[in-house]
């Protein structure tokens, strides 16, 4: 069965489906809203299933694990039946990969360097990052979860569902808008920080991740960049401690 036939069958079965990120479509906004609600609901329900001690010790696993399952399920439905042409791996050449990883590293070093020049202490959130991890197992689970789950959840949520509300394949202006809007939302949602330098760093990272998403036409590079960013932040947090 060729691509044309597949699209015909898909269109006949799901008349509301449409090509991914090629034109403005209300369904793209609706899918983004559903994904956002699923993320919030899955996290809240999961956190309510555990006592305070367990929730604090394994917060990232509990808050992001069910959300990852929910968003991946919606992504599979989106990819299979709602919007045609969604790619997960995408196509990223060596130049794009090296440029993006270098840019993320530069953003974080610049952010921490600027905070140091401004005389800002470590973010209180980062000072107490391991406060509730009392055992080696808890710390190990926390670190692994931190490097895996937020990158998967947040990149799918912001760099797929939110970003693709704007048809970034339509023209360069839509692509720029699709990079900037999720970057602003991503930055503002992280309200646990106090200093503007941290928010500037988050915004810079989000822009690089958005560029990777648009240029590679996949999500894998953005997810890897997010994991790399967390690793760099953890390392720099220990260096400046």
C-alpha positions as YAML, in Angstrom:
chain: A
units: angstrom
residues:
- id: 1
  name: UNK
  ca: [0.00, 0.00, 0.00]
- id: 2
  name: UNK
  ca: [1.58, 3.31, -1.07]
- id: 3
  name: UNK
  ca: [1.56, 6.59, 0.87]
- id: 4
  name: UNK
  ca: [-1.30, 8.04, -1.14]
- id: 5
  name: UNK
  ca: [-3.50, 5.04, -0.39]
- id: 6
  name: UNK
  ca: [-2.60, 5.15, 3.30]
- id: 7
  name: UNK
  ca: [-3.54, 8.82, 3.47]
- id: 8
  name: UNK
  ca: [-6.80, 8.13, 1.66]
- id: 9
  name: UNK
  ca: [-7.72, 5.34, 4.07]
- id: 10
  name: UNK
  ca: [-6.72, 7.48, 7.05]
- id: 11
  name: UNK
  ca: [-8.71, 10.42, 5.75]
- id: 12
  name: UNK
  ca: [-11.77, 8.27, 5.13]
- id: 13
  name: UNK
  ca: [-11.61, 6.74, 8.60]
- id: 14
  name: UNK
  ca: [-10.68, 9.96, 10.39]
- id: 15
  name: UNK
  ca: [-11.93, 12.95, 8.37]
- id: 16
  name: UNK
  ca: [-10.61, 15.36, 11.03]
- id: 17
  name: UNK
  ca: [-7.00, 14.22, 10.56]
- id: 18
  name: UNK
  ca: [-4.55, 16.47, 8.70]
- id: 19
  name: UNK
  ca: [-0.88, 16.79, 7.70]
- id: 20
  name: UNK
  ca: [1.38, 17.57, 10.65]
- id: 21
  name: UNK
  ca: [2.61, 21.15, 11.15]
- id: 22
  name: UNK
  ca: [1.90, 22.27, 7.60]
- id: 23
  name: UNK
  ca: [-1.09, 24.53, 8.25]
- id: 24
  name: UNK
  ca: [-3.05, 26.08, 11.08]
- id: 25
  name: UNK
  ca: [-5.65, 23.69, 12.46]
- id: 26
  name: UNK
  ca: [-7.90, 23.83, 15.52]
- id: 27
  name: UNK
  ca: [-7.29, 20.12, 16.12]
- id: 28
  name: UNK
  ca: [-3.62, 20.84, 16.87]
- id: 29
  name: UNK
  ca: [-4.66, 23.23, 19.63]
- id: 30
  name: UNK
  ca: [-7.18, 20.71, 20.97]
- id: 31
  name: UNK
  ca: [-4.55, 17.95, 21.11]
- id: 32
  name: UNK
  ca: [-2.18, 20.28, 22.98]
- id: 33
  name: UNK
  ca: [-4.86, 21.08, 25.56]
- id: 34
  name: UNK
  ca: [-5.64, 17.38, 26.03]
- id: 35
  name: UNK
  ca: [-1.94, 16.62, 26.50]
- id: 36
  name: UNK
  ca: [-1.56, 19.43, 29.05]
- id: 37
  name: UNK
  ca: [-4.60, 18.24, 31.04]
- id: 38
  name: UNK
  ca: [-3.34, 14.63, 30.90]
- id: 39
  name: UNK
  ca: [0.05, 15.73, 32.24]
- id: 40
  name: UNK
  ca: [-1.45, 17.69, 35.13]
- id: 41
  name: UNK
  ca: [-4.07, 15.05, 35.98]
- id: 42
  name: UNK
  ca: [-1.66, 12.09, 35.83]
- id: 43
  name: UNK
  ca: [0.85, 13.88, 38.06]
- id: 44
  name: UNK
  ca: [-1.74, 14.97, 40.62]
- id: 45
  name: UNK
  ca: [-3.36, 11.54, 40.82]
- id: 46
  name: UNK
  ca: [-0.01, 9.78, 41.18]
- id: 47
  name: UNK
  ca: [1.15, 12.14, 43.95]
- id: 48
  name: UNK
  ca: [-2.08, 11.52, 45.84]
- id: 49
  name: UNK
  ca: [-1.45, 7.76, 45.99]
- id: 50
  name: UNK
  ca: [1.59, 8.01, 48.28]
- id: 51
  name: UNK
  ca: [2.31, 9.28, 51.76]
- id: 52
  name: UNK
  ca: [4.32, 12.46, 52.17]
- id: 53
  name: UNK
  ca: [7.61, 10.72, 52.97]
- id: 54
  name: UNK
  ca: [7.49, 8.45, 49.93]
- id: 55
  name: UNK
  ca: [6.31, 11.26, 47.71]
- id: 56
  name: UNK
  ca: [9.20, 13.49, 48.76]
- id: 57
  name: UNK
  ca: [11.84, 10.75, 48.45]
- id: 58
  name: UNK
  ca: [10.69, 9.65, 44.98]
- id: 59
  name: UNK
  ca: [9.05, 12.86, 43.81]
- id: 60
  name: UNK
  ca: [10.36, 12.91, 40.23]
- id: 61
  name: UNK
  ca: [9.49, 9.25, 39.63]
- id: 62
  name: UNK
  ca: [5.98, 9.66, 41.03]
- id: 63
  name: UNK
  ca: [5.21, 13.02, 39.43]
- id: 64
  name: UNK
  ca: [6.67, 12.28, 35.99]
- id: 65
  name: UNK
  ca: [6.35, 8.51, 35.55]
- id: 66
  name: UNK
  ca: [2.56, 8.30, 35.00]
- id: 67
  name: UNK
  ca: [2.70, 11.56, 33.04]
- id: 68
  name: UNK
  ca: [5.29, 10.01, 30.70]
- id: 69
  name: UNK
  ca: [3.00, 7.04, 30.07]
- id: 70
  name: UNK
  ca: [0.00, 9.31, 29.44]
- id: 71
  name: UNK
  ca: [1.82, 11.62, 27.04]
- id: 72
  name: UNK
  ca: [3.46, 8.77, 25.14]
- id: 73
  name: UNK
  ca: [0.03, 7.18, 24.70]
- id: 74
  name: UNK
  ca: [-1.42, 10.43, 23.35]
- id: 75
  name: UNK
  ca: [1.63, 10.82, 21.10]
- id: 76
  name: UNK
  ca: [1.08, 7.35, 19.64]
- id: 77
  name: UNK
  ca: [-2.57, 8.15, 18.93]
- id: 78
  name: UNK
  ca: [-1.57, 11.49, 17.44]
- id: 79
  name: UNK
  ca: [1.09, 9.89, 15.24]
- id: 80
  name: UNK
  ca: [-1.03, 6.94, 14.11]
- id: 81
  name: UNK
  ca: [-4.44, 8.51, 13.51]
- id: 82
  name: UNK
  ca: [-4.64, 12.27, 14.03]
- id: 83
  name: UNK
  ca: [-1.78, 14.02, 12.24]
- id: 84
  name: UNK
  ca: [0.21, 12.46, 9.42]
- id: 85
  name: UNK
  ca: [3.97, 12.99, 9.18]
- id: 86
  name: UNK
  ca: [4.99, 13.10, 12.85]
- id: 87
  name: UNK
  ca: [8.53, 11.86, 13.42]
- id: 88
  name: UNK
  ca: [10.02, 10.82, 16.75]
- id: 89
  name: UNK
  ca: [13.64, 10.17, 15.80]
- id: 90
  name: UNK
  ca: [13.79, 12.69, 12.97]
- id: 91
  name: UNK
  ca: [16.89, 13.40, 10.91]
- id: 92
  name: UNK
  ca: [19.79, 15.17, 12.56]
- id: 93
  name: UNK
  ca: [23.19, 15.45, 10.90]
- id: 94
  name: UNK
  ca: [26.47, 15.71, 12.79]
- id: 95
  name: UNK
  ca: [26.66, 19.49, 12.42]
- id: 96
  name: UNK
  ca: [23.22, 20.01, 13.96]
- id: 97
  name: UNK
  ca: [23.93, 17.63, 16.86]
- id: 98
  name: UNK
  ca: [27.30, 19.18, 17.71]
- id: 99
  name: UNK
  ca: [25.95, 22.71, 17.36]
- id: 100
  name: UNK
  ca: [22.97, 22.06, 19.63]
- id: 101
  name: UNK
  ca: [24.95, 20.31, 22.37]
- id: 102
  name: UNK
  ca: [27.60, 23.05, 22.24]
- id: 103
  name: UNK
  ca: [24.91, 25.73, 22.44]
- id: 104
  name: UNK
  ca: [23.30, 24.10, 25.51]
- id: 105
  name: UNK
  ca: [26.67, 23.88, 27.22]
- id: 106
  name: UNK
  ca: [27.38, 27.54, 26.41]
- id: 107
  name: UNK
  ca: [23.97, 28.61, 27.69]
- id: 108
  name: UNK
  ca: [24.45, 26.93, 31.07]
- id: 109
  name: UNK
  ca: [28.03, 28.03, 31.57]
- id: 110
  name: UNK
  ca: [27.04, 31.59, 30.65]
- id: 111
  name: UNK
  ca: [24.03, 31.47, 32.98]
- id: 112
  name: UNK
  ca: [26.02, 30.25, 35.95]
- id: 113
  name: UNK
  ca: [28.84, 32.65, 35.14]
- id: 114
  name: UNK
  ca: [26.47, 35.59, 34.97]
- id: 115
  name: UNK
  ca: [24.89, 34.59, 38.29]
- id: 116
  name: UNK
  ca: [28.37, 34.52, 39.83]
- id: 117
  name: UNK
  ca: [29.21, 37.97, 38.43]
- id: 118
  name: UNK
  ca: [25.92, 39.33, 39.80]
- id: 119
  name: UNK
  ca: [26.77, 37.93, 43.22]
- id: 120
  name: UNK
  ca: [23.78, 35.60, 43.34]
- id: 121
  name: UNK
  ca: [24.06, 32.56, 45.61]
- id: 122
  name: UNK
  ca: [22.89, 29.15, 44.49]
- id: 123
  name: UNK
  ca: [19.18, 28.88, 43.87]
- id: 124
  name: UNK
  ca: [17.48, 27.71, 47.10]
- id: 125
  name: UNK
  ca: [15.80, 24.96, 45.07]
- id: 126
  name: UNK
  ca: [19.21, 23.67, 44.01]
- id: 127
  name: UNK
  ca: [20.66, 23.96, 47.51]
- id: 128
  name: UNK
  ca: [18.05, 21.54, 48.83]
- id: 129
  name: UNK
  ca: [17.94, 19.34, 45.73]
- id: 130
  name: UNK
  ca: [18.81, 16.12, 47.62]
- id: 131
  name: UNK
  ca: [17.21, 17.04, 50.93]
- id: 132
  name: UNK
  ca: [14.68, 14.18, 50.97]
- id: 133
  name: UNK
  ca: [16.92, 11.43, 49.56]
- id: 134
  name: UNK
  ca: [18.05, 9.64, 52.73]
- id: 135
  name: UNK
  ca: [19.44, 6.40, 51.27]
- id: 136
  name: UNK
  ca: [21.64, 5.41, 48.35]
- id: 137
  name: UNK
  ca: [18.70, 3.71, 46.65]
- id: 138
  name: UNK
  ca: [16.53, 6.81, 46.95]
- id: 139
  name: UNK
  ca: [19.32, 9.02, 45.59]
- id: 140
  name: UNK
  ca: [20.03, 6.64, 42.70]
- id: 141
  name: UNK
  ca: [16.36, 6.40, 41.72]
- id: 142
  name: UNK
  ca: [16.03, 10.17, 41.99]
- id: 143
  name: UNK
  ca: [19.02, 10.90, 39.75]
- id: 144
  name: UNK
  ca: [18.07, 8.33, 37.11]
- id: 145
  name: UNK
  ca: [14.48, 9.59, 37.09]
- id: 146
  name: UNK
  ca: [15.69, 13.19, 36.86]
- id: 147
  name: UNK
  ca: [17.82, 12.43, 33.81]
- id: 148
  name: UNK
  ca: [15.15, 10.41, 32.01]
- id: 149
  name: UNK
  ca: [11.58, 11.36, 32.92]
- id: 150
  name: UNK
  ca: [11.50, 15.20, 32.79]
- id: 151
  name: UNK
  ca: [13.30, 15.22, 29.41]
- id: 152
  name: UNK
  ca: [10.77, 12.78, 27.95]
- id: 153
  name: UNK
  ca: [7.69, 14.41, 29.49]
- id: 154
  name: UNK
  ca: [8.61, 18.06, 29.02]
- id: 155
  name: UNK
  ca: [9.99, 17.72, 25.52]
- id: 156
  name: UNK
  ca: [6.93, 15.83, 24.31]
- id: 157
  name: UNK
  ca: [4.64, 18.31, 26.05]
- id: 158
  name: UNK
  ca: [6.38, 21.56, 25.06]
- id: 159
  name: UNK
  ca: [8.41, 20.68, 21.96]
- id: 160
  name: UNK
  ca: [5.73, 18.50, 20.38]
- id: 161
  name: UNK
  ca: [2.22, 19.29, 21.54]
- id: 162
  name: UNK
  ca: [2.65, 23.00, 22.36]
- id: 163
  name: UNK
  ca: [5.16, 23.74, 19.61]
- id: 164
  name: UNK
  ca: [3.17, 22.02, 16.88]
- id: 165
  name: UNK
  ca: [0.07, 24.14, 17.55]
- id: 166
  name: UNK
  ca: [1.98, 26.51, 15.27]
- id: 167
  name: UNK
  ca: [2.58, 25.00, 11.79]
- id: 168
  name: UNK
  ca: [6.38, 25.27, 11.79]
- id: 169
  name: UNK
  ca: [6.63, 23.55, 8.40]
- id: 170
  name: UNK
  ca: [4.57, 26.29, 6.75]
- id: 171
  name: UNK
  ca: [7.24, 29.01, 6.54]
- id: 172
  name: UNK
  ca: [10.23, 30.44, 8.40]
- id: 173
  name: UNK
  ca: [8.14, 32.92, 10.40]
- id: 174
  name: UNK
  ca: [5.90, 30.17, 11.72]
- id: 175
  name: UNK
  ca: [9.02, 28.18, 12.59]
- id: 176
  name: UNK
  ca: [10.47, 31.07, 14.59]
- id: 177
  name: UNK
  ca: [7.17, 31.62, 16.38]
- id: 178
  name: UNK
  ca: [6.90, 27.89, 17.11]
- id: 179
  name: UNK
  ca: [10.33, 27.98, 18.74]
- id: 180
  name: UNK
  ca: [9.75, 31.11, 20.83]
- id: 181
  name: UNK
  ca: [6.23, 30.55, 22.18]
- id: 182
  name: UNK
  ca: [6.92, 27.17, 23.85]
- id: 183
  name: UNK
  ca: [10.23, 28.56, 25.12]
- id: 184
  name: UNK
  ca: [8.40, 31.35, 26.96]
- id: 185
  name: UNK
  ca: [5.79, 28.94, 28.35]
- id: 186
  name: UNK
  ca: [8.48, 26.45, 29.42]
- id: 187
  name: UNK
  ca: [10.41, 29.20, 31.21]
- id: 188
  name: UNK
  ca: [7.41, 30.67, 33.03]
- id: 189
  name: UNK
  ca: [6.13, 27.29, 34.20]
- id: 190
  name: UNK
  ca: [9.35, 26.65, 36.16]
- id: 191
  name: UNK
  ca: [8.37, 28.94, 39.02]
- id: 192
  name: UNK
  ca: [10.54, 27.26, 41.65]
- id: 193
  name: UNK
  ca: [13.49, 29.55, 40.93]
- id: 194
  name: UNK
  ca: [14.22, 33.06, 42.23]
- id: 195
  name: UNK
  ca: [16.89, 34.70, 40.07]
- id: 196
  name: UNK
  ca: [16.43, 36.12, 36.60]
- id: 197
  name: UNK
  ca: [19.68, 34.55, 35.45]
- id: 198
  name: UNK
  ca: [18.16, 31.11, 35.98]
- id: 199
  name: UNK
  ca: [15.12, 32.01, 33.90]
- id: 200
  name: UNK
  ca: [17.37, 33.41, 31.18]
- id: 201
  name: UNK
  ca: [19.25, 30.10, 31.17]
- id: 202
  name: UNK
  ca: [16.01, 28.13, 30.95]
- id: 203
  name: UNK
  ca: [14.80, 30.30, 28.08]
- id: 204
  name: UNK
  ca: [18.11, 29.91, 26.25]
- id: 205
  name: UNK
  ca: [17.96, 26.16, 26.61]
- id: 206
  name: UNK
  ca: [14.33, 26.07, 25.46]
- id: 207
  name: UNK
  ca: [15.21, 28.04, 22.32]
- id: 208
  name: UNK
  ca: [18.03, 25.61, 21.47]
- id: 209
  name: UNK
  ca: [15.73, 22.65, 22.09]
- id: 210
  name: UNK
  ca: [13.06, 24.23, 19.88]
- id: 211
  name: UNK
  ca: [15.58, 24.77, 17.09]
- id: 212
  name: UNK
  ca: [16.62, 21.12, 17.39]
- id: 213
  name: UNK
  ca: [12.97, 20.04, 17.21]
- id: 214
  name: UNK
  ca: [12.24, 22.12, 14.12]
- id: 215
  name: UNK
  ca: [15.50, 21.41, 12.30]
- id: 216
  name: UNK
  ca: [15.53, 17.66, 12.96]
- id: 217
  name: UNK
  ca: [11.75, 17.27, 12.58]
- id: 218
  name: UNK
  ca: [11.89, 14.79, 15.43]
- id: 219
  name: UNK
  ca: [11.83, 14.77, 19.23]
- id: 220
  name: UNK
  ca: [14.78, 12.53, 20.07]
- id: 221
  name: UNK
  ca: [17.45, 15.23, 19.76]
- id: 222
  name: UNK
  ca: [15.47, 17.59, 22.00]
- id: 223
  name: UNK
  ca: [15.04, 14.86, 24.62]
- id: 224
  name: UNK
  ca: [18.77, 14.11, 24.61]
- id: 225
  name: UNK
  ca: [19.57, 17.82, 24.87]
- id: 226
  name: UNK
  ca: [17.25, 18.12, 27.86]
- id: 227
  name: UNK
  ca: [18.97, 15.22, 29.62]
- id: 228
  name: UNK
  ca: [22.34, 16.80, 28.84]
- id: 229
  name: UNK
  ca: [21.15, 20.14, 30.23]
- id: 230
  name: UNK
  ca: [20.07, 18.51, 33.50]
- id: 231
  name: UNK
  ca: [23.42, 16.73, 33.79]
- id: 232
  name: UNK
  ca: [25.28, 20.01, 33.22]
- id: 233
  name: UNK
  ca: [23.09, 21.80, 35.77]
- id: 234
  name: UNK
  ca: [23.73, 19.09, 38.37]
- id: 235
  name: UNK
  ca: [27.48, 19.26, 37.74]
- id: 236
  name: UNK
  ca: [27.63, 23.07, 37.88]
- id: 237
  name: UNK
  ca: [25.49, 23.03, 41.03]
- id: 238
  name: UNK
  ca: [28.13, 20.89, 42.74]
- id: 239
  name: UNK
  ca: [30.99, 23.02, 41.44]
- id: 240
  name: UNK
  ca: [29.55, 26.26, 42.82]
- id: 241
  name: UNK
  ca: [28.40, 24.65, 46.10]
...
